[in-house]
Short mmCIF file of C-alpha atoms in Angstrom, two decimals:
data_model
loop_
_atom_site.label_atom_id
_atom_site.label_comp_id
_atom_site.label_asym_id
_atom_site.label_seq_id
_atom_site.Cartn_x
_atom_site.Cartn_y
_atom_site.Cartn_z
CA MET A 11 71.70 75.07 100.24
CA PRO A 12 70.33 75.88 97.07
CA PRO A 13 68.87 79.43 95.98
CA ILE A 14 64.99 79.81 97.10
CA SER A 15 62.88 80.65 94.38
CA ARG A 16 60.37 83.44 94.44
CA GLU A 17 57.52 81.29 94.88
CA ALA A 18 59.56 79.89 97.79
CA GLN A 19 60.24 83.59 99.22
CA GLY A 20 56.51 84.42 99.24
CA ARG A 21 55.45 81.40 101.56
CA LEU A 22 58.29 82.55 103.96
CA LYS A 23 57.39 85.91 103.24
CA ILE A 24 60.93 87.06 103.32
CA GLY A 25 60.44 89.17 100.23
CA ASN A 26 62.58 90.10 97.70
CA PRO A 27 66.81 89.81 98.06
CA VAL A 28 68.59 92.17 99.77
CA ALA A 29 72.53 93.00 98.66
CA ILE A 30 75.12 94.49 100.61
CA ILE A 31 78.35 96.25 98.64
CA ASP A 32 81.25 96.33 100.35
CA ILE A 33 83.79 98.97 99.83
CA GLY A 34 86.73 97.25 101.55
CA SER A 35 90.18 98.67 101.67
CA ASN A 36 91.60 95.50 99.73
CA SER A 37 88.36 94.28 98.31
CA VAL A 38 85.11 95.81 96.88
CA ARG A 39 82.23 92.94 97.11
CA LEU A 40 78.46 92.52 96.23
CA VAL A 41 76.85 89.60 98.20
CA ALA A 42 72.84 89.38 97.55
CA TYR A 43 70.83 87.36 99.77
CA GLU A 44 67.77 85.42 99.29
CA GLY A 45 65.89 88.07 101.41
CA MET A 46 65.75 89.68 105.14
CA SER A 47 65.79 86.84 107.54
CA ARG A 48 67.21 85.32 110.62
CA ALA A 49 69.06 82.54 108.38
CA LEU A 50 70.63 84.82 105.77
CA THR A 51 71.54 82.50 102.66
CA PRO A 52 73.75 84.32 99.94
CA ILE A 53 72.58 83.71 96.47
CA TYR A 54 75.22 85.74 94.23
CA ASN A 55 78.64 86.43 95.83
CA GLU A 56 81.58 88.42 93.81
CA LYS A 57 84.52 90.31 94.89
CA VAL A 58 87.15 92.38 93.24
CA LEU A 59 90.31 92.79 95.25
CA CYS A 60 91.09 96.35 94.24
CA GLY A 61 93.52 97.24 97.09
CA LEU A 62 92.24 100.86 97.74
CA GLY A 63 94.28 100.55 100.82
CA ARG A 64 97.27 99.88 99.34
CA HIS A 65 99.99 103.38 99.86
CA VAL A 66 96.98 105.15 101.71
CA ALA A 67 99.34 104.70 104.75
CA THR A 68 102.35 106.46 103.36
CA THR A 69 100.62 108.11 100.65
CA GLY A 70 97.32 109.37 102.17
CA ARG A 71 95.43 108.90 99.27
CA LEU A 72 93.73 106.10 97.34
CA ASP A 73 95.62 104.95 93.93
CA ASP A 74 94.45 106.02 90.88
CA ASP A 75 94.29 102.23 89.51
CA ALA A 76 92.85 101.33 92.50
CA VAL A 77 89.75 103.91 92.23
CA ASP A 78 89.14 103.02 88.63
CA ARG A 79 89.35 99.23 88.97
CA ALA A 80 86.30 100.34 92.03
CA LEU A 81 84.49 102.08 90.38
CA ARG A 82 84.16 99.86 87.26
CA ALA A 83 83.50 96.66 89.93
CA LEU A 84 80.73 98.79 91.49
CA ALA A 85 78.96 99.95 87.78
CA ARG A 86 79.08 96.06 87.27
CA PHE A 87 77.43 95.30 90.77
CA ARG A 88 74.85 98.21 89.92
CA VAL A 89 73.69 96.08 86.63
CA LEU A 90 73.42 92.70 88.53
CA CYS A 91 71.33 94.12 91.41
CA ASP A 92 69.18 95.45 88.96
CA THR A 93 69.06 91.59 87.24
CA MET A 94 68.89 89.99 90.54
CA GLN A 95 65.53 92.38 90.80
CA VAL A 96 67.45 93.05 94.98
CA SER A 97 64.98 95.40 96.42
CA ASP A 98 67.02 97.24 98.95
CA VAL A 99 71.09 97.76 98.27
CA PHE A 100 73.09 99.01 101.58
CA VAL A 101 76.45 100.02 100.42
CA LEU A 102 79.20 100.20 102.91
CA ALA A 103 82.61 102.11 103.05
CA THR A 104 85.43 101.36 105.26
CA ALA A 105 89.05 102.04 106.22
CA ALA A 106 90.77 103.39 102.92
CA ALA A 107 88.00 105.96 102.07
CA ARG A 108 87.57 106.91 105.68
CA ASP A 109 91.29 108.00 106.07
CA ALA A 110 92.87 108.57 102.49
CA SER A 111 92.66 112.46 101.49
CA ASN A 112 90.46 112.09 98.29
CA GLY A 113 87.99 109.79 100.23
CA PRO A 114 85.47 111.97 99.90
CA ALA A 115 85.86 112.48 95.93
CA PHE A 116 86.15 109.03 95.59
CA LEU A 117 82.83 108.28 97.02
CA GLU A 118 80.99 110.67 95.33
CA ALA A 119 82.00 109.05 91.99
CA ALA A 120 81.04 105.43 93.89
CA ALA A 121 77.74 106.54 94.51
CA LYS A 122 77.55 107.89 90.96
CA ALA A 123 78.95 104.13 89.87
CA CYS A 124 76.50 101.99 91.92
CA GLY A 125 73.24 104.14 91.54
CA ARG A 126 73.02 104.23 95.34
CA PRO A 127 74.14 106.58 98.29
CA ILE A 128 77.13 105.10 100.47
CA SER A 129 77.29 104.72 104.32
CA LEU A 130 80.85 105.87 105.48
CA LEU A 131 81.27 103.67 108.62
CA SER A 132 83.31 105.21 111.39
CA GLY A 133 86.14 102.51 113.36
CA ALA A 134 83.80 102.36 116.01
CA GLU A 135 80.72 101.78 113.26
CA GLU A 136 82.76 99.10 111.88
CA ALA A 137 83.64 97.11 114.87
CA ARG A 138 80.07 97.07 116.32
CA TYR A 139 78.72 95.77 112.98
CA SER A 140 81.23 93.21 113.21
CA ALA A 141 80.04 92.17 116.62
CA LEU A 142 76.69 91.98 115.42
CA GLY A 143 77.75 89.68 112.27
CA ILE A 144 79.33 87.18 115.30
CA VAL A 145 75.92 87.37 117.11
CA ALA A 146 74.10 86.63 113.84
CA GLY A 147 76.51 83.57 112.93
CA PHE A 148 77.23 82.01 116.07
CA HIS A 149 74.95 80.53 118.84
CA GLU A 150 75.42 82.49 122.13
CA PRO A 151 79.16 83.53 121.29
CA ASP A 152 81.15 84.56 123.95
CA GLY A 153 84.64 86.29 123.10
CA ILE A 154 86.28 88.82 121.12
CA ALA A 155 85.58 89.39 117.85
CA GLY A 156 88.31 90.26 115.57
CA ASP A 157 88.06 91.82 112.14
CA MET A 158 91.01 92.21 110.19
CA GLY A 159 90.28 94.20 106.56
CA GLY A 160 92.91 95.88 104.35
CA GLY A 161 93.18 98.87 106.29
CA SER A 162 92.22 98.60 109.74
CA LEU A 163 91.46 95.83 112.45
CA GLU A 164 88.65 95.94 115.14
CA LEU A 165 88.06 94.24 118.37
CA VAL A 166 85.24 94.41 120.12
CA ASP A 167 83.88 92.12 123.18
CA VAL A 168 80.60 90.48 122.76
CA LYS A 169 78.92 87.78 124.59
CA GLY A 170 75.27 86.48 123.83
CA ALA A 171 73.43 88.99 122.41
CA SER A 172 75.39 91.98 123.84
CA VAL A 173 78.32 93.86 121.88
CA GLY A 174 80.57 96.12 124.02
CA GLN A 175 82.67 99.38 122.97
CA GLY A 176 84.87 98.69 120.19
CA THR A 177 88.55 99.72 118.94
CA THR A 178 89.92 100.18 115.33
CA MET A 179 93.45 99.56 114.88
CA PRO A 180 95.77 100.58 111.30
CA LEU A 181 96.58 96.86 111.19
CA GLY A 182 95.44 95.40 107.96
CA GLY A 183 97.00 93.32 105.74
CA LEU A 184 98.01 96.47 103.16
CA ALA A 185 98.50 98.79 105.81
CA LEU A 186 101.28 96.77 107.33
CA GLN A 187 102.64 96.19 104.29
CA ASP A 188 102.80 99.48 103.50
CA VAL A 189 103.97 101.18 107.00
CA SER A 190 106.58 98.28 107.61
CA GLY A 191 107.90 98.55 103.88
CA GLY A 192 107.90 94.77 103.20
CA SER A 193 109.57 94.09 106.18
CA LEU A 194 107.87 91.11 108.28
CA LYS A 195 110.11 91.53 111.79
CA LYS A 196 109.14 95.57 111.80
CA ALA A 197 105.08 94.84 110.91
CA GLN A 198 105.75 92.18 113.99
CA LYS A 199 106.79 95.18 116.20
CA ILE A 200 104.44 97.45 114.85
CA VAL A 201 101.41 94.82 115.66
CA ARG A 202 102.77 93.93 119.27
CA ALA A 203 102.64 97.88 119.85
CA ALA A 204 99.64 98.54 118.92
CA LEU A 205 98.19 95.48 120.74
CA GLU A 206 99.77 96.37 123.86
CA ARG A 207 97.84 99.87 123.75
CA ALA A 208 94.76 98.05 123.96
CA PRO A 209 94.90 95.68 126.96
CA GLU A 210 91.86 95.81 127.70
CA TYR A 211 90.30 93.48 124.99
CA LEU A 212 93.20 91.19 125.15
CA GLU A 213 92.72 91.05 128.98
CA ASN A 214 89.02 89.97 128.23
CA LEU A 215 89.87 87.46 125.73
CA HIS A 216 91.86 84.98 127.94
CA GLY A 217 89.88 81.35 128.29
CA ARG A 218 87.25 82.97 125.63
CA THR A 219 86.82 82.31 121.95
CA PHE A 220 88.65 84.80 119.51
CA TYR A 221 86.31 85.16 116.41
CA ALA A 222 88.71 85.93 113.57
CA VAL A 223 86.81 87.88 110.70
CA GLY A 224 88.33 88.86 107.42
CA GLY A 225 89.48 87.06 104.37
CA THR A 226 92.84 86.63 105.20
CA TRP A 227 92.11 85.18 108.13
CA ARG A 228 89.77 82.47 106.14
CA ALA A 229 92.57 81.79 103.75
CA LEU A 230 94.54 81.28 106.45
CA ALA A 231 92.47 78.83 107.74
CA ARG A 232 91.33 77.37 104.56
CA LEU A 233 95.19 76.64 104.00
CA HIS A 234 95.53 75.03 108.02
CA GLN A 235 92.77 73.00 106.65
CA ALA A 236 95.08 71.65 104.07
CA ALA A 237 97.91 71.19 105.77
CA THR A 238 95.90 68.97 108.31
CA ASP A 239 94.03 67.05 105.89
CA TYR A 240 90.74 68.50 107.72
CA PRO A 241 87.50 66.57 106.31
CA LEU A 242 84.74 69.48 105.98
CA HIS A 243 86.19 72.76 103.80
CA ILE A 244 83.81 75.24 104.75
CA MET A 245 85.49 78.09 106.76
CA HIS A 246 82.53 79.06 108.89
CA SER A 247 82.96 77.79 112.46
CA TYR A 248 86.16 76.14 111.75
CA ILE A 249 88.20 76.24 115.31
CA LEU A 250 92.15 76.41 114.98
CA ASP A 251 93.44 75.24 118.41
CA PRO A 252 95.90 78.16 119.38
CA LYS A 253 98.70 75.68 120.31
CA SER A 254 99.33 74.00 117.10
CA GLY A 255 97.83 77.02 115.11
CA LEU A 256 101.17 79.70 116.20
CA ASP A 257 103.45 76.70 114.67
CA PHE A 258 101.11 76.85 111.60
CA LEU A 259 101.24 80.70 112.13
CA GLN A 260 105.01 80.63 112.32
CA LEU A 261 105.43 78.63 108.96
CA VAL A 262 103.52 81.00 106.87
CA GLU A 263 105.20 83.96 108.07
CA GLY A 264 108.81 82.36 106.66
CA ALA A 265 107.87 80.15 103.93
CA ASP A 266 107.68 80.73 100.38
CA THR A 267 103.90 80.92 99.79
CA LYS A 268 104.05 78.48 96.84
CA SER A 269 105.36 76.21 99.19
CA LEU A 270 102.24 75.96 100.95
CA LYS A 271 99.76 73.07 100.21
CA ASP A 272 96.33 74.08 98.40
CA ILE A 273 97.66 78.05 97.99
CA GLU A 274 96.28 77.52 94.75
CA SER A 275 93.06 77.96 96.01
CA ILE A 276 94.40 81.74 97.19
CA SER A 277 94.41 84.25 95.01
CA GLU A 278 97.04 85.76 93.84
CA ALA A 279 96.64 89.23 95.20
CA ARG A 280 95.60 87.80 98.87
CA ARG A 281 98.62 85.70 98.87
CA PRO A 282 101.21 88.37 99.87
CA LEU A 283 99.08 89.74 103.06
CA LEU A 284 98.95 86.05 104.08
CA ALA A 285 102.08 86.78 106.24
CA TYR A 286 100.74 90.30 107.99
CA GLY A 287 98.01 88.18 108.86
CA ALA A 288 99.54 85.71 110.09
CA ILE A 289 101.52 88.01 112.40
CA VAL A 290 98.64 89.57 113.69
CA LEU A 291 96.89 86.70 114.90
CA GLU A 292 99.67 85.03 116.02
CA GLU A 293 100.08 88.56 118.23
CA ILE A 294 96.60 87.86 119.61
CA ILE A 295 96.52 84.57 120.45
CA ARG A 296 100.23 85.12 122.48
CA LEU A 297 99.07 88.31 124.30
CA GLY A 298 95.56 87.57 124.56
CA GLU A 299 95.75 83.12 125.51
CA PRO A 300 91.91 82.31 124.08
CA LYS A 301 90.88 79.13 124.06
CA GLU A 302 90.23 78.68 120.79
CA VAL A 303 90.19 81.17 117.71
CA ALA A 304 86.69 80.47 115.33
CA ILE A 305 87.15 81.26 111.85
CA SER A 306 84.22 83.18 110.89
CA ALA A 307 82.50 84.08 107.29
CA PHE A 308 80.04 86.03 108.90
CA GLY A 309 81.22 90.06 109.41
CA VAL A 310 80.12 93.72 108.52
CA ARG A 311 77.93 92.46 106.09
CA GLU A 312 75.58 90.14 107.81
CA GLY A 313 75.91 92.32 111.34
CA VAL A 314 74.44 95.52 108.79
CA LEU A 315 71.14 92.92 108.23
CA PHE A 316 70.73 91.62 111.11
CA ASP A 317 70.87 95.14 112.67
CA LYS A 318 67.67 96.04 110.36
CA LEU A 319 65.79 93.08 111.86
CA ASP A 320 62.90 93.67 114.64
CA PRO A 321 63.61 92.83 118.09
CA GLU A 322 61.64 89.58 118.01
CA THR A 323 62.91 87.94 114.62
CA GLN A 324 66.86 89.21 116.26
CA LYS A 325 66.14 86.86 119.14
CA ARG A 326 65.66 83.60 116.80
CA ASP A 327 67.85 80.78 116.78
CA PRO A 328 69.61 81.01 113.17
CA LEU A 329 69.79 77.22 112.93
CA LEU A 330 66.10 76.49 113.96
CA ALA A 331 65.39 79.59 111.40
CA ALA A 332 67.07 77.41 108.45
CA ALA A 333 65.62 74.04 109.56
CA SER A 334 62.25 75.71 110.18
CA ASP A 335 62.62 77.46 106.06
CA LEU A 336 63.96 73.96 104.55
CA ASN A 337 61.19 71.74 106.69
CA LEU A 338 58.40 74.26 104.57
CA LEU A 339 60.14 74.17 101.47
CA ARG A 340 61.19 70.53 100.83
CA SER A 341 59.25 68.18 103.15
CA ARG A 342 56.23 66.51 102.23
CA SER A 343 54.28 67.42 105.99
CA PRO A 344 56.28 70.79 107.20
CA ARG A 345 53.55 70.11 110.54
CA HIS A 346 55.25 66.29 110.77
CA GLY A 347 58.61 67.71 110.96
CA GLN A 348 57.59 69.99 114.23
CA GLU A 349 55.71 67.21 115.45
CA LEU A 350 58.87 64.55 115.21
CA CYS A 351 60.33 67.21 117.59
CA GLU A 352 57.92 66.47 119.93
CA TRP A 353 57.82 62.87 119.41
CA THR A 354 61.42 62.71 119.85
CA GLU A 355 61.27 64.63 123.04
CA ALA A 356 58.69 63.06 124.87
CA PHE A 357 60.67 59.96 124.16
CA MET A 358 63.82 61.09 125.69
CA LYS A 359 62.52 62.11 128.70
CA SER A 360 61.14 58.52 128.97
CA LEU A 361 64.35 57.35 128.38
CA GLY A 362 65.92 59.93 130.75
CA LEU A 363 68.54 60.71 128.42
CA THR A 364 70.47 63.90 129.57
CA GLU A 365 70.67 66.57 126.63
CA ALA A 366 72.66 69.43 126.62
CA GLU A 367 70.89 72.66 125.03
CA ASN A 368 73.04 72.96 122.10
CA GLU A 369 72.10 68.93 122.02
CA THR A 370 68.76 69.66 122.50
CA ARG A 371 68.79 72.29 119.55
CA LEU A 372 70.52 70.30 117.55
CA ARG A 373 68.55 67.14 117.77
CA ARG A 374 65.31 69.63 116.92
CA ALA A 375 67.13 70.74 114.05
CA ALA A 376 67.59 67.11 112.73
CA CYS A 377 63.53 66.41 112.94
CA LEU A 378 62.82 69.89 111.35
CA LEU A 379 65.11 68.75 108.15
CA ALA A 380 64.63 64.97 108.26
CA ASP A 381 62.27 64.65 105.24
CA ILE A 382 64.47 67.26 102.87
CA GLY A 383 65.84 64.52 100.35
CA TRP A 384 62.19 62.63 100.33
CA ARG A 385 62.23 63.73 96.39
CA ALA A 386 65.62 62.21 95.61
CA HIS A 387 65.90 58.45 94.22
CA PRO A 388 65.96 55.96 97.30
CA ASP A 389 68.97 54.25 96.81
CA TYR A 390 70.82 58.45 97.04
CA ARG A 391 67.95 59.73 99.38
CA GLY A 392 70.57 59.10 102.38
CA GLU A 393 73.54 60.48 100.31
CA GLN A 394 71.59 63.64 99.01
CA SER A 395 70.47 64.59 102.58
CA LEU A 396 73.94 64.18 103.56
CA ASN A 397 75.43 66.44 101.16
CA LEU A 398 72.62 69.25 101.54
CA ILE A 399 73.30 69.15 105.46
CA ALA A 400 77.00 68.92 105.33
CA TYR A 401 77.41 71.65 103.05
CA GLY A 402 74.82 73.98 103.53
CA ALA A 403 74.95 77.61 104.35
CA PHE A 404 73.82 77.39 107.83
CA ALA A 405 74.60 79.74 110.91
CA GLY A 406 74.84 78.79 114.34
CA LEU A 407 76.34 75.06 113.98
CA ASP A 408 79.95 74.05 114.29
CA HIS A 409 81.33 71.64 112.46
CA PRO A 410 81.04 68.77 114.93
CA GLY A 411 76.96 69.52 114.84
CA ARG A 412 77.17 69.43 111.13
CA ALA A 413 78.25 66.42 111.20
CA TYR A 414 75.38 64.99 113.80
CA LEU A 415 72.71 66.69 111.70
CA ALA A 416 74.39 65.01 108.52
CA LEU A 417 74.56 61.31 110.11
CA SER A 418 71.21 61.43 111.58
CA ILE A 419 69.44 61.65 107.85
CA PHE A 420 71.85 59.72 107.08
CA PHE A 421 71.21 56.62 108.88
CA ARG A 422 67.74 57.51 109.19
CA HIS A 423 67.47 56.78 105.07
CA GLU A 424 70.41 53.69 105.27
CA GLY A 425 70.41 52.27 108.13
CA LEU A 426 72.02 52.49 111.68
CA SER A 427 75.60 50.62 110.67
CA PRO A 428 78.50 53.00 111.23
CA ASP A 429 80.40 51.06 108.74
CA LYS A 430 77.59 52.60 105.90
CA VAL A 431 79.17 55.84 106.34
CA GLY A 432 83.48 57.26 105.67
CA SER A 433 85.43 57.25 108.66
CA ARG A 434 86.31 61.32 108.18
CA ILE A 435 82.46 62.14 108.83
CA LYS A 436 82.35 60.25 111.90
CA SER A 437 85.97 61.36 113.49
CA LEU A 438 84.34 65.00 113.08
CA ALA A 439 80.84 64.12 114.82
CA GLY A 440 82.98 62.66 117.76
CA PRO A 441 81.87 59.46 119.82
CA ARG A 442 79.05 60.95 121.48
CA TYR A 443 77.80 62.85 118.80
CA LEU A 444 77.61 59.44 116.52
CA GLU A 445 76.10 57.68 118.98
CA ARG A 446 73.10 60.35 119.50
CA ALA A 447 73.23 60.48 115.54
CA ARG A 448 72.35 56.51 115.73
CA LEU A 449 69.66 56.76 118.57
CA LEU A 450 67.96 59.77 116.55
CA ALA A 451 67.89 57.83 113.41
CA ALA A 452 66.66 54.50 114.86
CA LEU A 453 63.44 56.52 116.03
CA MET A 454 63.00 58.20 112.58
CA ARG A 455 63.29 54.62 111.13
CA ILE A 456 59.91 54.06 113.53
CA ALA A 457 58.13 57.37 112.96
CA TYR A 458 57.92 57.16 108.87
CA PRO A 459 56.89 53.84 108.46
CA VAL A 460 54.09 55.06 110.87
CA SER A 461 53.14 58.59 109.85
CA VAL A 462 54.31 58.09 106.22
CA SER A 463 55.40 61.99 106.66
CA MET A 464 51.27 63.03 107.43
CA GLU A 465 50.61 65.41 110.25
CA GLY A 466 48.58 63.98 112.89
CA ILE A 467 49.81 61.24 113.04
CA LEU A 468 52.50 60.74 115.49
CA PRO A 469 50.69 62.20 118.36
CA GLN A 470 48.50 59.44 118.33
CA ALA A 471 51.52 57.04 118.60
CA PRO A 472 53.95 57.68 121.25
CA LEU A 473 57.37 55.60 121.92
CA ARG A 474 58.04 55.58 125.45
CA VAL A 475 60.92 53.66 127.97
CA ARG A 476 59.25 51.41 130.55
CA GLY A 477 61.38 49.56 132.91
CA SER A 478 63.48 47.68 130.45
CA GLN A 479 61.24 47.85 127.97
CA VAL A 480 60.99 50.36 124.36
CA VAL A 481 57.20 50.05 123.91
CA LEU A 482 55.19 51.62 120.41
CA GLN A 483 51.54 52.46 121.28
CA LEU A 484 49.61 52.34 118.52
CA PRO A 485 45.95 53.14 118.42
CA SER A 486 43.43 49.56 117.19
CA HIS A 487 42.41 51.64 114.00
CA MET A 488 46.47 51.92 113.30
CA GLN A 489 46.89 48.04 114.74
CA ASP A 490 47.62 46.73 111.13
CA LEU A 491 51.03 48.75 110.52
CA ALA A 492 52.63 46.25 113.28
CA ASN A 493 53.98 43.96 110.25
CA GLU A 494 57.24 42.67 109.71
CA ARG A 495 58.81 46.32 108.50
CA LEU A 496 58.04 47.81 111.82
CA ALA A 497 58.99 45.34 114.36
CA GLY A 498 62.13 45.08 112.31
CA ARG A 499 62.72 48.88 113.04
CA MET A 500 61.61 48.30 116.58
CA LYS A 501 64.00 45.41 117.48
CA ALA A 502 67.61 47.72 115.90
CA LEU A 503 66.03 50.07 118.19
CA GLY A 504 65.61 47.91 120.67
CA LYS A 505 69.14 46.17 120.20
CA LEU A 506 70.52 50.13 120.23
CA LEU A 507 69.32 50.58 123.98
CA ASN A 508 69.50 47.09 125.06
CA MET A 509 66.16 46.82 125.75
CA GLU A 510 62.98 44.44 124.62
CA PRO A 511 60.82 45.95 122.02
CA VAL A 512 57.28 45.78 122.27
CA ILE A 513 54.40 46.89 119.85
CA GLU A 514 51.18 47.29 121.59
CA ILE A 515 47.79 47.77 120.64
CA ALA A 516 45.68 50.38 122.52
CA GLY A 517 42.21 50.39 123.33
#
């Protein structure tokens, strides 16, 4: 999603941008968000791979060159935050600064460089914020969050909005590379021994989801997408099947990284850590036996901001919050989007079509997003809407759900034929979501010629199933809307449902 303008921020009442500076063991990163919101959207993201944690495990000190790179990055980030008029900057430091003997001196210099106080997180705090990042980024999460950085690995149980007591282990990529002397076999033994000392986490993982947080695991996921020709290059909520994933992880451990497909997309500084990330994830899969591995773009940074929201805002659905924001900013009549939710819900009940809880929220999100492409040229509204939704910065949304939302609005503009859209996004949606998307689009294609996207109209024109008929009721003052175009849209819906379409004039 494109960044929101200052005028729009005022309409949404989210304030000025906020930012997190994350001083990690491998990278120092600045992420600025458009404002404090349940639907966090980054407006700027920059990282510098400083390698602060390199050799800390063996020397006990932060490397001088890495410190210099980090301080230069922090000074740059200070200027960038001033330029963006960021209202609040939260600066975090983790394992490397925590464990190094010269960590305190570095933190003092770092605070001067970035012009803000720095919060040095304990291992338990890092685990908690990682888990809160999963709460912020996933709909009803249930599993173990694992955050692998350069210096440490944090594990914590998360279920819904509840976060358990976390643990931290020195299993970051740089730390493993250091203590193993570059030997992958030795690193594997170190990882296995450490994980076996935390049995409660891996026993609780069995049959649940492992949420993989951290840049190295995201890089592995990117390579896995390339190897499998996956159609959607978005990391958040990408699912790695544990069984097939093991073969890929072993390939990474044994291969020359130059031979891996799309390795050019991974920075050279991170490539040596891929094998260590693969080893840790492989051992977690073997010992914990999760049902799936979900890659997360949300972690400590988003968890810190989530923790600062008021309880009511924390309870909001992040997908519906983002869809509501876009409805407010981009539709012709925001209230119409809300009415479309209610109008389609009444129809679904009359049809007797059972919706799972997640399907209901997806349908509502689609209704709120239905009009976001109206400013585009008519010939490209479907394509533009599909791209905005499929590649938008949404949280609380898995990849099949993205495909469903994008297809619903695409079919709304382009017609109901499945042949109008490519096979890759249809395969991502799956048969059930594809048919649900076509049905919802058919309803929208009736709603818009009646309402012209204006509020207050749809409640006067209910659409219901009556026996073997699908019936649209128009009040007498709207009877002239019943032209060939509307009749054609009703006929298409009737064909989809194998029902007779009827337009009735009430009163």
